PDB file of C-alpha atoms in Angstrom:
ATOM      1  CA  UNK A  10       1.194  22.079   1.406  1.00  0.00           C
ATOM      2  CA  UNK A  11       4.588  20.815   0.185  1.00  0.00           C
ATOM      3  CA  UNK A  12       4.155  16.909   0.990  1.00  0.00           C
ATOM      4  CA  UNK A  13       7.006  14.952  -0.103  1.00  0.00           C
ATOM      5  CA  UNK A  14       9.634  17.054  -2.154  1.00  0.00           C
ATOM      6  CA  UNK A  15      12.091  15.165  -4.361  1.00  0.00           C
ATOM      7  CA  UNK A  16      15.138  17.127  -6.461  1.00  0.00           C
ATOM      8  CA  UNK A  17      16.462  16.551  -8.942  1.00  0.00           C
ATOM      9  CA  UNK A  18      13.274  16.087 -11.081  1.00  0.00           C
ATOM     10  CA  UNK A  19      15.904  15.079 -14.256  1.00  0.00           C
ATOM     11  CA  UNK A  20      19.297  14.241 -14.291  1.00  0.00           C
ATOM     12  CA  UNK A  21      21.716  12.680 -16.377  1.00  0.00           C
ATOM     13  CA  UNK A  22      24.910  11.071 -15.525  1.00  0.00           C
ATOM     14  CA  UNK A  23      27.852   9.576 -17.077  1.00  0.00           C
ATOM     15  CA  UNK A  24      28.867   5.831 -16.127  1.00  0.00           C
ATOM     16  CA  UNK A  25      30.773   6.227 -12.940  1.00  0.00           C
ATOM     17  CA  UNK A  26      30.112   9.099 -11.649  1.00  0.00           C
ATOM     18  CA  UNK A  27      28.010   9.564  -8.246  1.00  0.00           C
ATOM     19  CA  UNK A  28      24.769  11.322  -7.411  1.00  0.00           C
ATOM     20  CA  UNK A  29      21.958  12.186  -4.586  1.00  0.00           C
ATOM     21  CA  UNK A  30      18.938  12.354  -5.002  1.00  0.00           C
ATOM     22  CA  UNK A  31      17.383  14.178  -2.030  1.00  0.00           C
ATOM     23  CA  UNK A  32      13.938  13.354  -0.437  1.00  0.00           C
ATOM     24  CA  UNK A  33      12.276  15.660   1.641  1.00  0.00           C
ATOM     25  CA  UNK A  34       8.993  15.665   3.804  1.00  0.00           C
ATOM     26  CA  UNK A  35       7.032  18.066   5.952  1.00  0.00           C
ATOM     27  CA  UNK A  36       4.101  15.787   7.473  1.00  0.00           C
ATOM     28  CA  UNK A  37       6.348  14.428  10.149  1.00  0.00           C
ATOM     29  CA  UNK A  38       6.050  11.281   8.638  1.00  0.00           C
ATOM     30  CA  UNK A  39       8.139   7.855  10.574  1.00  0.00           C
ATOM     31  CA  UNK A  40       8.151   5.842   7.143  1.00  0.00           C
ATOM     32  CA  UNK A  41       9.870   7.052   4.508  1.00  0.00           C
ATOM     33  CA  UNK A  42      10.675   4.607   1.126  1.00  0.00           C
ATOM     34  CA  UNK A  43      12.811   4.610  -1.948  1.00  0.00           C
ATOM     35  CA  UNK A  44      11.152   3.095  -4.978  1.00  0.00           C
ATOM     36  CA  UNK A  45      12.142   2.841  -8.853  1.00  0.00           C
ATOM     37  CA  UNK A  46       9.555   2.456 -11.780  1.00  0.00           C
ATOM     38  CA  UNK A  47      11.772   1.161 -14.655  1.00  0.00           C
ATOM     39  CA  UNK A  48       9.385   1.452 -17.954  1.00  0.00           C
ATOM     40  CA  UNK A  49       5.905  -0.899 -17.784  1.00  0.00           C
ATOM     41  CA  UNK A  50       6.881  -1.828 -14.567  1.00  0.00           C
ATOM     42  CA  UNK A  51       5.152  -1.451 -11.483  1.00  0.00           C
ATOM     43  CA  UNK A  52       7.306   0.156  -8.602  1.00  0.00           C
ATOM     44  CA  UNK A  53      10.538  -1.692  -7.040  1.00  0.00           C
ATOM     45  CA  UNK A  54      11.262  -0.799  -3.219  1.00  0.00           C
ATOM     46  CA  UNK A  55      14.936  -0.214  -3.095  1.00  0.00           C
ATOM     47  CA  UNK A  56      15.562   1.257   0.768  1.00  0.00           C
ATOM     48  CA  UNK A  57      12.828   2.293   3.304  1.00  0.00           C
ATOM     49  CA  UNK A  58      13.070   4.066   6.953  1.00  0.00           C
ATOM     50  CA  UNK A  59      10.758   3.362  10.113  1.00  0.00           C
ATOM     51  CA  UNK A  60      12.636   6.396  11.436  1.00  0.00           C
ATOM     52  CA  UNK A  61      15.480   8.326  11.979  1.00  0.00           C
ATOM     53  CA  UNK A  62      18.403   6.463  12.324  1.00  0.00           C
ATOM     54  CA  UNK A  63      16.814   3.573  11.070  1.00  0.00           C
ATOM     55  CA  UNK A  64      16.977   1.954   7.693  1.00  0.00           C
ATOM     56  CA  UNK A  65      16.445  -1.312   5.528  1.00  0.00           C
ATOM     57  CA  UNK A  66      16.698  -2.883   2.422  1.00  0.00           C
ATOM     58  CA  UNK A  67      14.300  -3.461   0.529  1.00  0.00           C
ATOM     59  CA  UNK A  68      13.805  -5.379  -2.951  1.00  0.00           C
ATOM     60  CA  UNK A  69      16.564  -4.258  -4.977  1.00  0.00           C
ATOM     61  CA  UNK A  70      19.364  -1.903  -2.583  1.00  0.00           C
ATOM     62  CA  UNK A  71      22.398  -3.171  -4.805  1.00  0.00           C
ATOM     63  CA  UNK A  72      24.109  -0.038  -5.824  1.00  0.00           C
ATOM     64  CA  UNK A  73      22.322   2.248  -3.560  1.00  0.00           C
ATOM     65  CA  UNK A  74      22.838   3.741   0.075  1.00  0.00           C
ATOM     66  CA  UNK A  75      20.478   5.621   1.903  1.00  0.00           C
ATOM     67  CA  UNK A  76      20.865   7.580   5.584  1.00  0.00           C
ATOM     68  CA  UNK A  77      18.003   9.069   7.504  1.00  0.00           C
ATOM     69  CA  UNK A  78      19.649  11.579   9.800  1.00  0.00           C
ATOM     70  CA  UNK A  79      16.468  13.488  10.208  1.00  0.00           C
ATOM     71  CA  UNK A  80      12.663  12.909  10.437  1.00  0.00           C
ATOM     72  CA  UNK A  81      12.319  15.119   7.327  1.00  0.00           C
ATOM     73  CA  UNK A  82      14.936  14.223   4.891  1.00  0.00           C
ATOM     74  CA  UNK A  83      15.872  10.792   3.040  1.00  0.00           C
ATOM     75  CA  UNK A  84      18.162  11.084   0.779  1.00  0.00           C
ATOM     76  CA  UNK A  85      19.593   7.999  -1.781  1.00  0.00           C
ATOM     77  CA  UNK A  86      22.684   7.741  -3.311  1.00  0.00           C
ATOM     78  CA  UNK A  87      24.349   6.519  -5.998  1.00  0.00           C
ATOM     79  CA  UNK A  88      28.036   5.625  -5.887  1.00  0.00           C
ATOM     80  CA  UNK A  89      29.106   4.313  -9.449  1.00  0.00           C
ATOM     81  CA  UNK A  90      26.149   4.996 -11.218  1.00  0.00           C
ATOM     82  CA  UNK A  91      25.621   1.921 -13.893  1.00  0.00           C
ATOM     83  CA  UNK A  92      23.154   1.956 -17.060  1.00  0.00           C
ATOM     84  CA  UNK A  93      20.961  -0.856 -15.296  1.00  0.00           C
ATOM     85  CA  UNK A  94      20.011   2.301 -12.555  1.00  0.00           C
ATOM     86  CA  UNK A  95      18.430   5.035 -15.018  1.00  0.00           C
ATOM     87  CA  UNK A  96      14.838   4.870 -13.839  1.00  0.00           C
ATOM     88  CA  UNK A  97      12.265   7.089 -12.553  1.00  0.00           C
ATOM     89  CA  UNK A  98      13.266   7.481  -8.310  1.00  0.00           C
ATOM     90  CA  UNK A  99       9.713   8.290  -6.345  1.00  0.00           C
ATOM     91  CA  UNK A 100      10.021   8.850  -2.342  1.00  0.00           C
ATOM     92  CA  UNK A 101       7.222   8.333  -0.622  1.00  0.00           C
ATOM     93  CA  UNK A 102       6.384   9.036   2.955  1.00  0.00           C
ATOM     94  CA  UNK A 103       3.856   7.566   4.986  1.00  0.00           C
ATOM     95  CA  UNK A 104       2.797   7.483   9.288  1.00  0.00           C
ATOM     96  CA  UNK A 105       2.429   4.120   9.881  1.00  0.00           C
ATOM     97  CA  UNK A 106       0.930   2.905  13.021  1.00  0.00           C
ATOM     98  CA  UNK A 107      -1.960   4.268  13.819  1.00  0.00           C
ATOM     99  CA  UNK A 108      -5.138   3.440  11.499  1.00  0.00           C
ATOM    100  CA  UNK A 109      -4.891   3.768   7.249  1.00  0.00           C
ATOM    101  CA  UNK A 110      -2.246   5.615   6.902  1.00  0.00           C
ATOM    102  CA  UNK A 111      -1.285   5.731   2.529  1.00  0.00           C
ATOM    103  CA  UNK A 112       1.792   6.495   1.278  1.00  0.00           C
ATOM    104  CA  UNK A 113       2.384   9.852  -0.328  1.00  0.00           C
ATOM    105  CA  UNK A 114       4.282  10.358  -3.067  1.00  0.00           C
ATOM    106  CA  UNK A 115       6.490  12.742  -4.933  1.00  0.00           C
ATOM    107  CA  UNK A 116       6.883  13.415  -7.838  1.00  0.00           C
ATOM    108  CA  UNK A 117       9.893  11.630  -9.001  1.00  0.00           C
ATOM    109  CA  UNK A 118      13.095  12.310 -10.009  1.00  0.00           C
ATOM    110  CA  UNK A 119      14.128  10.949 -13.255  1.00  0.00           C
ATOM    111  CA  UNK A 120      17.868   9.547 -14.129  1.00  0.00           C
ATOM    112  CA  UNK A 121      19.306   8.522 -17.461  1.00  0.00           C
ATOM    113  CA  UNK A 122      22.974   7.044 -17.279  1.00  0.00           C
ATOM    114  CA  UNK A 123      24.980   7.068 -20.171  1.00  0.00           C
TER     115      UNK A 123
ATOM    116  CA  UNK B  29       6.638 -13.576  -0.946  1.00  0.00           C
ATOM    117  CA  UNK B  30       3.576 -11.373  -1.622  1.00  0.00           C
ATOM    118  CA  UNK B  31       2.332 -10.412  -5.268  1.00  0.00           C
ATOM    119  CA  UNK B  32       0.068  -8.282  -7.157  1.00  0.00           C
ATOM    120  CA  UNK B  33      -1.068  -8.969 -10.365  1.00  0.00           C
ATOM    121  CA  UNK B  34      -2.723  -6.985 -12.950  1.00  0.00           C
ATOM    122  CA  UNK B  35      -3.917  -6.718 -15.876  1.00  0.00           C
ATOM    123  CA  UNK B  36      -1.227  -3.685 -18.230  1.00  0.00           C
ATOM    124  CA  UNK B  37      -3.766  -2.347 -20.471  1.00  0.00           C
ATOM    125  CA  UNK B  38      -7.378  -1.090 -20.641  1.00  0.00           C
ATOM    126  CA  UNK B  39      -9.260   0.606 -23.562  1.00  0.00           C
ATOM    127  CA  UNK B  40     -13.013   2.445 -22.742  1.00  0.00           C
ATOM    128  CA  UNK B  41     -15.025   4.750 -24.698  1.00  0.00           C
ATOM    129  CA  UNK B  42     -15.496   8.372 -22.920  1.00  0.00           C
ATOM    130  CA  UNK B  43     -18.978   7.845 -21.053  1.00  0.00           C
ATOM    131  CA  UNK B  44     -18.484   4.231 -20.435  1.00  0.00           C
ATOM    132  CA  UNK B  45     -17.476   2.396 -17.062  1.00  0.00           C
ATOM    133  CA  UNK B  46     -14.349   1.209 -16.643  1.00  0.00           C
ATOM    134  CA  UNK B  47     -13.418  -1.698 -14.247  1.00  0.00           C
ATOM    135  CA  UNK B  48      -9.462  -2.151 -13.373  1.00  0.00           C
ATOM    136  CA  UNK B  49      -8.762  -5.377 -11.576  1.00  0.00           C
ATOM    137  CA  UNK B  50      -5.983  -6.875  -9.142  1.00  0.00           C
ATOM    138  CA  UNK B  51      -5.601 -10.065  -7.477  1.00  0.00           C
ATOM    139  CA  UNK B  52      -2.910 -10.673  -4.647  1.00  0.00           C
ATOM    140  CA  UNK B  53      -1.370 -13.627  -2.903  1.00  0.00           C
ATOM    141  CA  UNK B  54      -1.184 -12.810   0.754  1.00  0.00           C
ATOM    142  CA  UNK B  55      -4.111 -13.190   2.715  1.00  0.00           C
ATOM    143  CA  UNK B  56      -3.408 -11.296   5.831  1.00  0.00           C
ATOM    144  CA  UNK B  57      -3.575  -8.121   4.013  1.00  0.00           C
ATOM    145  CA  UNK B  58      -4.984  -5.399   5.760  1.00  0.00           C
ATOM    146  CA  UNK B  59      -5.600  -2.428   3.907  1.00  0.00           C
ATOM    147  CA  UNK B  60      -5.937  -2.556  -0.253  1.00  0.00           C
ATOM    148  CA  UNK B  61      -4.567   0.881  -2.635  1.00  0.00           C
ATOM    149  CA  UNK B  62      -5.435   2.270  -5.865  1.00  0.00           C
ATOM    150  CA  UNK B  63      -3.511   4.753  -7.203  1.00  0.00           C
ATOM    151  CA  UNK B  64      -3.152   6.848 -10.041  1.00  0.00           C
ATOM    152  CA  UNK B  65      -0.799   7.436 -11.910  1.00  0.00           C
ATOM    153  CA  UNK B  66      -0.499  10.720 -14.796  1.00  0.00           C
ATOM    154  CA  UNK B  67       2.057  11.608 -16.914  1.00  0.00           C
ATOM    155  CA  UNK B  68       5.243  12.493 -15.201  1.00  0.00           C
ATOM    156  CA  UNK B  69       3.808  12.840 -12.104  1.00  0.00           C
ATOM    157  CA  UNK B  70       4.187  10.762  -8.638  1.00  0.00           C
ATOM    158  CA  UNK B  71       1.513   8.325  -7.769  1.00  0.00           C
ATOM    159  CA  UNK B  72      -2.137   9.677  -6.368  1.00  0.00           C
ATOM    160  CA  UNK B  73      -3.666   7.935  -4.045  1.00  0.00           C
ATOM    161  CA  UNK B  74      -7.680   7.681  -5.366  1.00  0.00           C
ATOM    162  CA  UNK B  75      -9.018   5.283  -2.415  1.00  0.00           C
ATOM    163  CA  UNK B  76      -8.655   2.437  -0.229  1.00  0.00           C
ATOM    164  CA  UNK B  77     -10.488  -0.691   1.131  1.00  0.00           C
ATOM    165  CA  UNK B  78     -10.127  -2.322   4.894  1.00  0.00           C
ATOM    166  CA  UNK B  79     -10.157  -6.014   4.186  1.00  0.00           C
ATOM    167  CA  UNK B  80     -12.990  -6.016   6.556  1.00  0.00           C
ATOM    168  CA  UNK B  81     -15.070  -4.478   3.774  1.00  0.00           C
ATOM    169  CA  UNK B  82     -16.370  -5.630   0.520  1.00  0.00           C
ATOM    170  CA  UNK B  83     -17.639  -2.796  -0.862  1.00  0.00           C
ATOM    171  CA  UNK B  84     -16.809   1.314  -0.786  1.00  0.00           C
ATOM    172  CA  UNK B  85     -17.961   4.171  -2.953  1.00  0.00           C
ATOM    173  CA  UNK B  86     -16.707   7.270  -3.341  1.00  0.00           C
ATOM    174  CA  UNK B  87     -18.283   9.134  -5.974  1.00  0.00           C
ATOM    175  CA  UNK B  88     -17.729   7.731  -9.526  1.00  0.00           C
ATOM    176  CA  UNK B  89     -15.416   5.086  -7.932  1.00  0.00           C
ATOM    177  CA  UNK B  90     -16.616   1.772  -6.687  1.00  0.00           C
ATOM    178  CA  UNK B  91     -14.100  -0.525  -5.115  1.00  0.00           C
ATOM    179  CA  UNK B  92     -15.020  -4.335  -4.918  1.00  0.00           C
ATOM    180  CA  UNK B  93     -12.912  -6.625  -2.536  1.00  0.00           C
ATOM    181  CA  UNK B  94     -13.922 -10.132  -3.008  1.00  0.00           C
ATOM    182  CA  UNK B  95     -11.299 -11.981   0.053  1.00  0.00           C
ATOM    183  CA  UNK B  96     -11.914 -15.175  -0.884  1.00  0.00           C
ATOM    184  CA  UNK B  97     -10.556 -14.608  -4.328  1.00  0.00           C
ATOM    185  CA  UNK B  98      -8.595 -12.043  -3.165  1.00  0.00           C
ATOM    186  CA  UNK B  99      -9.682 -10.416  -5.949  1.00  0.00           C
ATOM    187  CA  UNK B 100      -9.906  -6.392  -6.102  1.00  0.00           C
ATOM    188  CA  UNK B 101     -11.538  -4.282  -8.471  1.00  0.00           C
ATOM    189  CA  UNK B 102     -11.805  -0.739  -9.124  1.00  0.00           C
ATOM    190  CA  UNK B 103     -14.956   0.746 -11.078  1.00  0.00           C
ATOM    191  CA  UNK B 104     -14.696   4.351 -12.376  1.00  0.00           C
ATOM    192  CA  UNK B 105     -18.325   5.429 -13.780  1.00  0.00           C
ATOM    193  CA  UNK B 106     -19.025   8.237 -16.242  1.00  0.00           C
ATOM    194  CA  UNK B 107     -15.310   7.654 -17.392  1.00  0.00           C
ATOM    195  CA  UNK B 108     -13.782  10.533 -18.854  1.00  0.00           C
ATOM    196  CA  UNK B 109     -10.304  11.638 -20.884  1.00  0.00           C
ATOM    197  CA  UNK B 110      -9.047  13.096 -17.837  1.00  0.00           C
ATOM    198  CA  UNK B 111      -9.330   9.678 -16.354  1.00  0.00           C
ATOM    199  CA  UNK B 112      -6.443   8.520 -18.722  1.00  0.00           C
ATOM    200  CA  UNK B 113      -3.904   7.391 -16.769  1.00  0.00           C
ATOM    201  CA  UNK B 114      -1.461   4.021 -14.881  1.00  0.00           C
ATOM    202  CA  UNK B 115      -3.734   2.729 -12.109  1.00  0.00           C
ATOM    203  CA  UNK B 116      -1.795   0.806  -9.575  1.00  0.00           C
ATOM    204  CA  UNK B 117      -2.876  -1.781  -6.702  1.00  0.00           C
ATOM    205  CA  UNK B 118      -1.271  -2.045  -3.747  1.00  0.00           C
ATOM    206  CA  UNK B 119      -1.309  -4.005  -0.352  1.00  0.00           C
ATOM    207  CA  UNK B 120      -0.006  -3.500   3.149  1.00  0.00           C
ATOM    208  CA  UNK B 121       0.007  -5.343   5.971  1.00  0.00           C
ATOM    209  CA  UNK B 122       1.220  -4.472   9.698  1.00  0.00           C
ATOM    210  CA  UNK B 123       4.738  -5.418   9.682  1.00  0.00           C
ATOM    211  CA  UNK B 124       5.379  -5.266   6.116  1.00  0.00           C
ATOM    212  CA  UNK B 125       5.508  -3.142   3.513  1.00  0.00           C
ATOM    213  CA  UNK B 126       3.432  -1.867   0.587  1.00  0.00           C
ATOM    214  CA  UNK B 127       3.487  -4.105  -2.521  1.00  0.00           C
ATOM    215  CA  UNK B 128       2.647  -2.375  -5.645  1.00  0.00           C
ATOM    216  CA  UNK B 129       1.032  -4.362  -8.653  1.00  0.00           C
ATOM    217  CA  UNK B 130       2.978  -3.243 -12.452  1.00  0.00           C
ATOM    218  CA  UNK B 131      -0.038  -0.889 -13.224  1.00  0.00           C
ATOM    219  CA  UNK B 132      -2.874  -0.851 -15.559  1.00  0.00           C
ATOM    220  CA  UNK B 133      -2.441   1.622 -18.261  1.00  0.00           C
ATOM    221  CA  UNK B 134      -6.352   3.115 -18.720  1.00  0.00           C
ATOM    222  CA  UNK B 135      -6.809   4.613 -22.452  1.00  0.00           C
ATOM    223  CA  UNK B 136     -10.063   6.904 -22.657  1.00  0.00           C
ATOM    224  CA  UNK B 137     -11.416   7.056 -26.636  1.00  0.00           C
ATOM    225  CA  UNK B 138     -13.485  10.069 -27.270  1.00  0.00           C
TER     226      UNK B 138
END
């Protein structure tokens, strides 16, 4: 029962350099979402997917890209990473669509940039 | 644009009830979240509400929807250390997506 898989779970990075952070999922979920969770915050939607091929911003994309080449995978990437972007990452997946259908979460991936 | 507000902090003895609450701003929500939250780990989902309901149990947790207000509340009974945790509201709507409140912060004294 995997769920959504997220690696790194830590990582630190100089100013500058670039970084993935893969997302993974195994419930054949359409919706997939990028969120950070900067400290006593609640979570920020940065990119989200209604599919493959397909994605959007969402509240804060500046300084992130995302692709979704594949049901399964959703990865986000940094290209000059900046201070302002260490934060905890969570993916989430979720089947929209049909009735209730939650999010699921994993278990974060957490970046300092220094 | 939507928003979910609650309260950051909450402070129970073990044994007591605890009662989290959440309002929102946009109406045509359909389906109301809590989640939980534990120390470096991803968010939980506990339960949900259709806004058709006012009311849902599921064993120590009651979940109050009050539309009018849109008010949501979420009671945990028998509250215990392990319940210790960030306890987020969220709402979705078809067409949109999920909108997360910043998290109450639930501290269980023995």
């Amino acid at each position: 029962n995997a769920g959504v898989t997220q690696t790194p779970k830590f990582r630190i990075l100089k100013i500058g350099q670039s970084m993935t952070l893969q997302c993974t999922q195994d419930m054949n979920h359409n919706y997939m979402y990028w969120y950070r969770q900067d400290p006593g915050m609640g979570l920020k939607l940065i990119y989200y997917s209604v599919g493959a091929g397909i994605t959007d911003k969402g509240e804060v994309p500046n300084g992130y890209n995302v692709s979704r080449s594949t049901t399964e995978d959703f990865p986000l990437r940094l290209e000059l990473a900046a201070p302002s972007q260490t934060s905890v990452y969570f993916c989430a997946s979720s089947l929209l669509g049909t009735d209730n259908q939650p999010q699921h979460f994993g278990d974060g991936t957490r970046l300092s940039i220094l | 644009g939507e928003d979910v507000e609650q309260s950051l902090f909450l402070s129970v003895r073990e044994g007591d009830s605890s009662v989290i609450n959440c309002t929102y701003t946009d109406s045509s929500s359909t389906y109301l979240y809590w989640y939980k939250q534990e120390p470096g780990a991803g968010l939980q989902l506990l339960t949900y509400i259709f806004s058709n309901m006012d009311m849902k149990q599921d064993q120590r947790l009651t979940v109050l929807l009050n539309k009018k207000d849109k008010h949501l509340s979420l009671r945990i009974a028998d509250t215990q250390t392990g319940d210790s945790a960030i306890y987020f509201c969220a709402e979705w709507n078809y067409g949109q997506n999920f909108v997360f409140g910043p998290g109450t912060r639930l501290s269980v004294l023995p």
